[in-house]
């Protein structure tokens, strides 16, 4: 036994090569310790994610506060805009049903997006809150113009309908009583019957005249 083996035996840790050569089992991993370390790492990672999500919510709240004076100027009868902050897995500040603001992957970039029939489009991206407020303000103004145009088109269509109802004259047809209608149908059918009967009589008369003529030609004198 050399000095290394003596030192290992003295410290209570046998040399692995000597232990394997003697037929001992190799050391096994501790699953409980590994699970404990994994739980701690997941907890630390969850804390980081929650902190980043909290930062996103704070930035969106700041934007919402900056937009409050703009939204206060929207007409009271307009229900297009319902600004709400949704602190979900991906926090979003909804401007209306199709437009919203969210943070980029770096949690510093504001991204103003809109859902359309052709997919989602990006209206504006900026790290400066002033530029994002300006972009949202322009968006609100454009939506108000679209609303006014739609209301004007509805008003024009309603006016055309009213004019057509006023100036189109449709003479009223007096209703015929049911007994009178039945009596008129009866006389019409009776007239048709006599016409048919007269036609049949004329047909037989013609046939009789033709037969008499043939008979006279065949019989002399």
PDB file of C-alpha atoms in Angstrom:
ATOM      1  CA  UNK A   1       0.000   0.000   0.000  1.00  0.00           C
ATOM      2  CA  UNK A   2       1.435   3.312  -1.060  1.00  0.00           C
ATOM      3  CA  UNK A   3       1.074   6.698   0.574  1.00  0.00           C
ATOM      4  CA  UNK A   4      -2.096   7.648  -1.377  1.00  0.00           C
ATOM      5  CA  UNK A   5      -3.878   4.478  -0.267  1.00  0.00           C
ATOM      6  CA  UNK A   6      -2.847   5.065   3.337  1.00  0.00           C
ATOM      7  CA  UNK A   7      -4.138   8.648   3.213  1.00  0.00           C
ATOM      8  CA  UNK A   8      -7.465   7.551   1.723  1.00  0.00           C
ATOM      9  CA  UNK A   9      -7.911   4.843   4.329  1.00  0.00           C
ATOM     10  CA  UNK A  10      -7.037   7.287   7.102  1.00  0.00           C
ATOM     11  CA  UNK A  11      -9.580   9.882   5.931  1.00  0.00           C
ATOM     12  CA  UNK A  12     -12.365   7.332   5.482  1.00  0.00           C
ATOM     13  CA  UNK A  13     -12.617   7.792   1.685  1.00  0.00           C
ATOM     14  CA  UNK A  14     -11.242   4.768  -0.133  1.00  0.00           C
ATOM     15  CA  UNK A  15      -9.686   5.288  -3.515  1.00  0.00           C
ATOM     16  CA  UNK A  16     -12.322   4.567  -6.238  1.00  0.00           C
ATOM     17  CA  UNK A  17      -9.949   2.427  -8.278  1.00  0.00           C
ATOM     18  CA  UNK A  18      -9.131   0.315  -5.224  1.00  0.00           C
ATOM     19  CA  UNK A  19     -12.853   0.068  -4.306  1.00  0.00           C
ATOM     20  CA  UNK A  20     -13.861  -1.070  -7.755  1.00  0.00           C
ATOM     21  CA  UNK A  21     -11.038  -3.539  -7.859  1.00  0.00           C
ATOM     22  CA  UNK A  22     -12.231  -4.950  -4.529  1.00  0.00           C
ATOM     23  CA  UNK A  23     -15.770  -5.478  -5.943  1.00  0.00           C
ATOM     24  CA  UNK A  24     -17.485  -2.479  -4.210  1.00  0.00           C
ATOM     25  CA  UNK A  25     -20.489  -0.721  -5.796  1.00  0.00           C
ATOM     26  CA  UNK A  26     -19.905   2.750  -7.408  1.00  0.00           C
ATOM     27  CA  UNK A  27     -21.454   5.704  -5.564  1.00  0.00           C
ATOM     28  CA  UNK A  28     -25.054   6.504  -6.558  1.00  0.00           C
ATOM     29  CA  UNK A  29     -26.653   9.949  -7.123  1.00  0.00           C
ATOM     30  CA  UNK A  30     -28.901  11.423  -4.435  1.00  0.00           C
ATOM     31  CA  UNK A  31     -32.338  11.973  -6.052  1.00  0.00           C
ATOM     32  CA  UNK A  32     -33.727  13.884  -3.073  1.00  0.00           C
ATOM     33  CA  UNK A  33     -30.918  16.399  -3.258  1.00  0.00           C
ATOM     34  CA  UNK A  34     -31.373  16.781  -7.020  1.00  0.00           C
ATOM     35  CA  UNK A  35     -35.111  17.399  -6.578  1.00  0.00           C
ATOM     36  CA  UNK A  36     -34.424  19.953  -3.868  1.00  0.00           C
ATOM     37  CA  UNK A  37     -31.979  21.813  -6.089  1.00  0.00           C
ATOM     38  CA  UNK A  38     -34.453  21.742  -9.019  1.00  0.00           C
ATOM     39  CA  UNK A  39     -37.217  23.193  -6.817  1.00  0.00           C
ATOM     40  CA  UNK A  40     -34.964  26.003  -5.666  1.00  0.00           C
ATOM     41  CA  UNK A  41     -33.908  26.804  -9.231  1.00  0.00           C
ATOM     42  CA  UNK A  42     -37.537  26.827 -10.425  1.00  0.00           C
ATOM     43  CA  UNK A  43     -38.513  29.112  -7.558  1.00  0.00           C
ATOM     44  CA  UNK A  44     -35.697  31.501  -8.379  1.00  0.00           C
ATOM     45  CA  UNK A  45     -36.650  31.439 -12.069  1.00  0.00           C
ATOM     46  CA  UNK A  46     -40.319  32.065 -11.209  1.00  0.00           C
ATOM     47  CA  UNK A  47     -39.314  35.056  -9.102  1.00  0.00           C
ATOM     48  CA  UNK A  48     -37.397  36.489 -12.038  1.00  0.00           C
ATOM     49  CA  UNK A  49     -40.348  35.971 -14.409  1.00  0.00           C
ATOM     50  CA  UNK A  50     -42.767  37.573 -11.972  1.00  0.00           C
ATOM     51  CA  UNK A  51     -40.449  40.550 -11.549  1.00  0.00           C
ATOM     52  CA  UNK A  52     -40.187  41.007 -15.324  1.00  0.00           C
ATOM     53  CA  UNK A  53     -43.955  40.719 -15.696  1.00  0.00           C
ATOM     54  CA  UNK A  54     -44.395  43.277 -12.957  1.00  0.00           C
ATOM     55  CA  UNK A  55     -42.096  45.643 -14.832  1.00  0.00           C
ATOM     56  CA  UNK A  56     -44.208  45.234 -17.973  1.00  0.00           C
ATOM     57  CA  UNK A  57     -47.381  46.021 -16.039  1.00  0.00           C
ATOM     58  CA  UNK A  58     -45.797  49.126 -14.520  1.00  0.00           C
ATOM     59  CA  UNK A  59     -44.731  50.443 -17.931  1.00  0.00           C
ATOM     60  CA  UNK A  60     -48.194  49.835 -19.367  1.00  0.00           C
ATOM     61  CA  UNK A  61     -49.773  51.578 -16.381  1.00  0.00           C
ATOM     62  CA  UNK A  62     -47.563  54.587 -17.071  1.00  0.00           C
ATOM     63  CA  UNK A  63     -48.781  54.639 -20.668  1.00  0.00           C
ATOM     64  CA  UNK A  64     -52.385  54.357 -19.498  1.00  0.00           C
ATOM     65  CA  UNK A  65     -51.937  57.373 -17.239  1.00  0.00           C
ATOM     66  CA  UNK A  66     -50.482  59.382 -20.122  1.00  0.00           C
ATOM     67  CA  UNK A  67     -53.489  58.455 -22.295  1.00  0.00           C
ATOM     68  CA  UNK A  68     -56.082  59.483 -19.704  1.00  0.00           C
ATOM     69  CA  UNK A  69     -56.299  63.162 -20.870  1.00  0.00           C
ATOM     70  CA  UNK A  70     -56.702  62.020 -24.475  1.00  0.00           C
ATOM     71  CA  UNK A  71     -59.484  59.585 -23.625  1.00  0.00           C
ATOM     72  CA  UNK A  72     -61.259  62.259 -21.591  1.00  0.00           C
ATOM     73  CA  UNK A  73     -61.812  64.196 -24.847  1.00  0.00           C
ATOM     74  CA  UNK A  74     -63.588  61.309 -26.591  1.00  0.00           C
ATOM     75  CA  UNK A  75     -67.333  62.029 -27.097  1.00  0.00           C
ATOM     76  CA  UNK A  76     -69.512  60.613 -24.363  1.00  0.00           C
ATOM     77  CA  UNK A  77     -71.773  58.795 -26.830  1.00  0.00           C
ATOM     78  CA  UNK A  78     -68.834  56.922 -28.353  1.00  0.00           C
ATOM     79  CA  UNK A  79     -68.398  53.407 -27.004  1.00  0.00           C
ATOM     80  CA  UNK A  80     -65.562  52.313 -29.295  1.00  0.00           C
ATOM     81  CA  UNK A  81     -62.794  52.694 -26.731  1.00  0.00           C
ATOM     82  CA  UNK A  82     -62.676  50.682 -23.532  1.00  0.00           C
ATOM     83  CA  UNK A  83     -59.101  51.066 -22.308  1.00  0.00           C
ATOM     84  CA  UNK A  84     -58.214  48.250 -19.928  1.00  0.00           C
ATOM     85  CA  UNK A  85     -54.972  46.722 -18.685  1.00  0.00           C
ATOM     86  CA  UNK A  86     -54.999  42.929 -18.634  1.00  0.00           C
ATOM     87  CA  UNK A  87     -52.133  41.593 -16.445  1.00  0.00           C
ATOM     88  CA  UNK A  88     -52.048  38.106 -17.971  1.00  0.00           C
ATOM     89  CA  UNK A  89     -49.011  36.033 -18.944  1.00  0.00           C
ATOM     90  CA  UNK A  90     -48.376  38.670 -21.609  1.00  0.00           C
ATOM     91  CA  UNK A  91     -49.731  41.933 -20.131  1.00  0.00           C
ATOM     92  CA  UNK A  92     -51.578  44.089 -22.651  1.00  0.00           C
ATOM     93  CA  UNK A  93     -53.167  47.514 -22.609  1.00  0.00           C
ATOM     94  CA  UNK A  94     -56.272  47.305 -24.796  1.00  0.00           C
ATOM     95  CA  UNK A  95     -57.325  50.522 -26.529  1.00  0.00           C
ATOM     96  CA  UNK A  96     -60.392  48.975 -28.154  1.00  0.00           C
ATOM     97  CA  UNK A  97     -61.499  45.526 -29.263  1.00  0.00           C
ATOM     98  CA  UNK A  98     -58.864  45.247 -32.003  1.00  0.00           C
ATOM     99  CA  UNK A  99     -55.985  47.499 -30.894  1.00  0.00           C
ATOM    100  CA  UNK A 100     -53.654  46.949 -27.936  1.00  0.00           C
ATOM    101  CA  UNK A 101     -50.184  47.787 -26.633  1.00  0.00           C
ATOM    102  CA  UNK A 102     -47.746  45.235 -25.255  1.00  0.00           C
ATOM    103  CA  UNK A 103     -44.078  45.173 -24.343  1.00  0.00           C
ATOM    104  CA  UNK A 104     -41.324  43.659 -26.475  1.00  0.00           C
ATOM    105  CA  UNK A 105     -39.055  40.840 -25.418  1.00  0.00           C
ATOM    106  CA  UNK A 106     -36.636  43.237 -23.780  1.00  0.00           C
ATOM    107  CA  UNK A 107     -39.498  44.672 -21.643  1.00  0.00           C
ATOM    108  CA  UNK A 108     -38.553  48.180 -22.773  1.00  0.00           C
ATOM    109  CA  UNK A 109     -40.017  48.438 -26.264  1.00  0.00           C
ATOM    110  CA  UNK A 110     -43.664  49.447 -26.605  1.00  0.00           C
ATOM    111  CA  UNK A 111     -45.456  47.629 -29.431  1.00  0.00           C
ATOM    112  CA  UNK A 112     -48.816  48.953 -30.687  1.00  0.00           C
ATOM    113  CA  UNK A 113     -50.633  46.185 -32.592  1.00  0.00           C
ATOM    114  CA  UNK A 114     -53.985  45.847 -34.328  1.00  0.00           C
ATOM    115  CA  UNK A 115     -55.924  42.762 -35.397  1.00  0.00           C
ATOM    116  CA  UNK A 116     -57.339  42.984 -38.930  1.00  0.00           C
ATOM    117  CA  UNK A 117     -59.053  40.645 -41.384  1.00  0.00           C
ATOM    118  CA  UNK A 118     -55.652  40.008 -42.991  1.00  0.00           C
ATOM    119  CA  UNK A 119     -53.814  39.289 -39.743  1.00  0.00           C
ATOM    120  CA  UNK A 120     -52.094  41.274 -37.019  1.00  0.00           C
ATOM    121  CA  UNK A 121     -50.249  44.436 -38.032  1.00  0.00           C
ATOM    122  CA  UNK A 122     -47.808  46.648 -36.145  1.00  0.00           C
ATOM    123  CA  UNK A 123     -48.834  50.292 -35.972  1.00  0.00           C
ATOM    124  CA  UNK A 124     -45.912  51.635 -33.949  1.00  0.00           C
ATOM    125  CA  UNK A 125     -42.877  50.451 -32.001  1.00  0.00           C
ATOM    126  CA  UNK A 126     -40.890  52.720 -29.707  1.00  0.00           C
ATOM    127  CA  UNK A 127     -39.102  52.783 -26.365  1.00  0.00           C
ATOM    128  CA  UNK A 128     -40.258  56.370 -25.800  1.00  0.00           C
ATOM    129  CA  UNK A 129     -43.608  56.700 -24.113  1.00  0.00           C
ATOM    130  CA  UNK A 130     -44.278  60.078 -25.775  1.00  0.00           C
ATOM    131  CA  UNK A 131     -44.126  58.569 -29.267  1.00  0.00           C
ATOM    132  CA  UNK A 132     -46.433  55.772 -28.200  1.00  0.00           C
ATOM    133  CA  UNK A 133     -48.934  58.274 -26.764  1.00  0.00           C
ATOM    134  CA  UNK A 134     -48.849  60.147 -30.066  1.00  0.00           C
ATOM    135  CA  UNK A 135     -49.406  56.936 -32.056  1.00  0.00           C
ATOM    136  CA  UNK A 136     -52.360  55.903 -29.883  1.00  0.00           C
ATOM    137  CA  UNK A 137     -53.825  59.421 -30.122  1.00  0.00           C
ATOM    138  CA  UNK A 138     -53.658  59.323 -33.929  1.00  0.00           C
ATOM    139  CA  UNK A 139     -55.257  55.880 -33.853  1.00  0.00           C
ATOM    140  CA  UNK A 140     -58.141  57.142 -31.715  1.00  0.00           C
ATOM    141  CA  UNK A 141     -58.651  60.107 -34.054  1.00  0.00           C
ATOM    142  CA  UNK A 142     -58.737  57.822 -37.101  1.00  0.00           C
ATOM    143  CA  UNK A 143     -61.268  55.537 -35.449  1.00  0.00           C
ATOM    144  CA  UNK A 144     -63.470  58.531 -34.623  1.00  0.00           C
ATOM    145  CA  UNK A 145     -63.353  59.660 -38.281  1.00  0.00           C
ATOM    146  CA  UNK A 146     -64.370  56.156 -39.395  1.00  0.00           C
ATOM    147  CA  UNK A 147     -67.242  56.244 -36.905  1.00  0.00           C
ATOM    148  CA  UNK A 148     -68.457  59.614 -38.218  1.00  0.00           C
ATOM    149  CA  UNK A 149     -68.346  58.350 -41.812  1.00  0.00           C
ATOM    150  CA  UNK A 150     -70.309  55.238 -40.880  1.00  0.00           C
ATOM    151  CA  UNK A 151     -72.960  57.308 -39.091  1.00  0.00           C
ATOM    152  CA  UNK A 152     -73.204  59.674 -42.074  1.00  0.00           C
ATOM    153  CA  UNK A 153     -73.635  56.736 -44.467  1.00  0.00           C
ATOM    154  CA  UNK A 154     -76.408  55.316 -42.276  1.00  0.00           C
ATOM    155  CA  UNK A 155     -78.122  58.721 -42.204  1.00  0.00           C
ATOM    156  CA  UNK A 156     -77.981  59.014 -46.027  1.00  0.00           C
ATOM    157  CA  UNK A 157     -79.395  55.529 -46.451  1.00  0.00           C
ATOM    158  CA  UNK A 158     -82.223  56.312 -44.027  1.00  0.00           C
ATOM    159  CA  UNK A 159     -83.029  59.529 -45.888  1.00  0.00           C
ATOM    160  CA  UNK A 160     -83.249  57.685 -49.230  1.00  0.00           C
ATOM    161  CA  UNK A 161     -85.629  55.154 -47.710  1.00  0.00           C
ATOM    162  CA  UNK A 162     -87.861  57.899 -46.334  1.00  0.00           C
ATOM    163  CA  UNK A 163     -87.937  59.714 -49.700  1.00  0.00           C
ATOM    164  CA  UNK A 164     -88.862  56.539 -51.545  1.00  0.00           C
ATOM    165  CA  UNK A 165     -91.674  55.861 -49.114  1.00  0.00           C
ATOM    166  CA  UNK A 166     -93.023  59.422 -49.501  1.00  0.00           C
ATOM    167  CA  UNK A 167     -92.845  59.922 -53.298  1.00  0.00           C
ATOM    168  CA  UNK A 168     -93.555  56.454 -54.638  1.00  0.00           C
ATOM    169  CA  UNK A 169     -97.312  56.335 -55.325  1.00  0.00           C
ATOM    170  CA  UNK A 170     -98.923  52.965 -55.269  1.00  0.00           C
ATOM    171  CA  UNK A 171    -102.680  53.096 -56.015  1.00  0.00           C
ATOM    172  CA  UNK A 172    -104.669  51.094 -53.604  1.00  0.00           C
ATOM    173  CA  UNK A 173    -106.585  48.204 -55.088  1.00  0.00           C
ATOM    174  CA  UNK A 174    -110.014  47.883 -53.513  1.00  0.00           C
ATOM    175  CA  UNK A 175    -110.573  44.538 -51.995  1.00  0.00           C
ATOM    176  CA  UNK A 176    -113.244  42.478 -53.703  1.00  0.00           C
ATOM    177  CA  UNK A 177    -115.590  40.662 -51.379  1.00  0.00           C
ATOM    178  CA  UNK A 178    -115.269  36.927 -51.381  1.00  0.00           C
ATOM    179  CA  UNK A 179    -118.861  36.182 -52.525  1.00  0.00           C
ATOM    180  CA  UNK A 180    -118.499  38.573 -55.463  1.00  0.00           C
ATOM    181  CA  UNK A 181    -115.280  36.861 -56.526  1.00  0.00           C
ATOM    182  CA  UNK A 182    -116.911  33.451 -56.372  1.00  0.00           C
ATOM    183  CA  UNK A 183    -119.912  34.703 -58.400  1.00  0.00           C
ATOM    184  CA  UNK A 184    -117.627  36.200 -61.039  1.00  0.00           C
ATOM    185  CA  UNK A 185    -115.675  32.953 -61.348  1.00  0.00           C
ATOM    186  CA  UNK A 186    -118.962  31.066 -61.757  1.00  0.00           C
ATOM    187  CA  UNK A 187    -120.114  33.249 -64.682  1.00  0.00           C
ATOM    188  CA  UNK A 188    -116.706  32.991 -66.321  1.00  0.00           C
ATOM    189  CA  UNK A 189    -116.784  29.214 -66.125  1.00  0.00           C
ATOM    190  CA  UNK A 190    -120.361  29.164 -67.445  1.00  0.00           C
ATOM    191  CA  UNK A 191    -119.380  31.344 -70.394  1.00  0.00           C
ATOM    192  CA  UNK A 192    -116.451  29.071 -71.213  1.00  0.00           C
ATOM    193  CA  UNK A 193    -118.750  26.056 -71.007  1.00  0.00           C
ATOM    194  CA  UNK A 194    -121.185  27.546 -73.551  1.00  0.00           C
ATOM    195  CA  UNK A 195    -118.336  28.458 -75.869  1.00  0.00           C
ATOM    196  CA  UNK A 196    -117.062  24.893 -75.733  1.00  0.00           C
ATOM    197  CA  UNK A 197    -120.578  23.519 -76.300  1.00  0.00           C
ATOM    198  CA  UNK A 198    -121.091  25.813 -79.278  1.00  0.00           C
ATOM    199  CA  UNK A 199    -117.790  24.730 -80.763  1.00  0.00           C
ATOM    200  CA  UNK A 200    -118.688  21.068 -80.424  1.00  0.00           C
ATOM    201  CA  UNK A 201    -122.084  21.689 -82.055  1.00  0.00           C
ATOM    202  CA  UNK A 202    -120.482  23.486 -84.984  1.00  0.00           C
ATOM    203  CA  UNK A 203    -118.020  20.623 -85.385  1.00  0.00           C
ATOM    204  CA  UNK A 204    -120.812  18.051 -85.579  1.00  0.00           C
ATOM    205  CA  UNK A 205    -122.692  20.251 -88.030  1.00  0.00           C
ATOM    206  CA  UNK A 206    -119.701  20.464 -90.308  1.00  0.00           C
ATOM    207  CA  UNK A 207    -119.194  16.719 -90.138  1.00  0.00           C
ATOM    208  CA  UNK A 208    -122.867  16.131 -90.988  1.00  0.00           C
ATOM    209  CA  UNK A 209    -122.707  18.531 -93.930  1.00  0.00           C
ATOM    210  CA  UNK A 210    -119.576  16.841 -95.261  1.00  0.00           C
ATOM    211  CA  UNK A 211    -121.200  13.396 -94.982  1.00  0.00           C
ATOM    212  CA  UNK A 212    -124.317  14.607 -96.812  1.00  0.00           C
ATOM    213  CA  UNK A 213    -122.213  16.081 -99.573  1.00  0.00           C
ATOM    214  CA  UNK A 214    -120.303  12.818-100.047  1.00  0.00           C
ATOM    215  CA  UNK A 215    -123.537  10.886-100.051  1.00  0.00           C
ATOM    216  CA  UNK A 216    -125.000  13.085-102.798  1.00  0.00           C
ATOM    217  CA  UNK A 217    -121.934  12.580-104.943  1.00  0.00           C
ATOM    218  CA  UNK A 218    -122.154   8.816-104.716  1.00  0.00           C
ATOM    219  CA  UNK A 219    -125.897   8.493-105.266  1.00  0.00           C
ATOM    220  CA  UNK A 220    -126.959   9.915-108.682  1.00  0.00           C
ATOM    221  CA  UNK A 221    -130.282  11.726-109.096  1.00  0.00           C
TER     222      UNK A 221
END
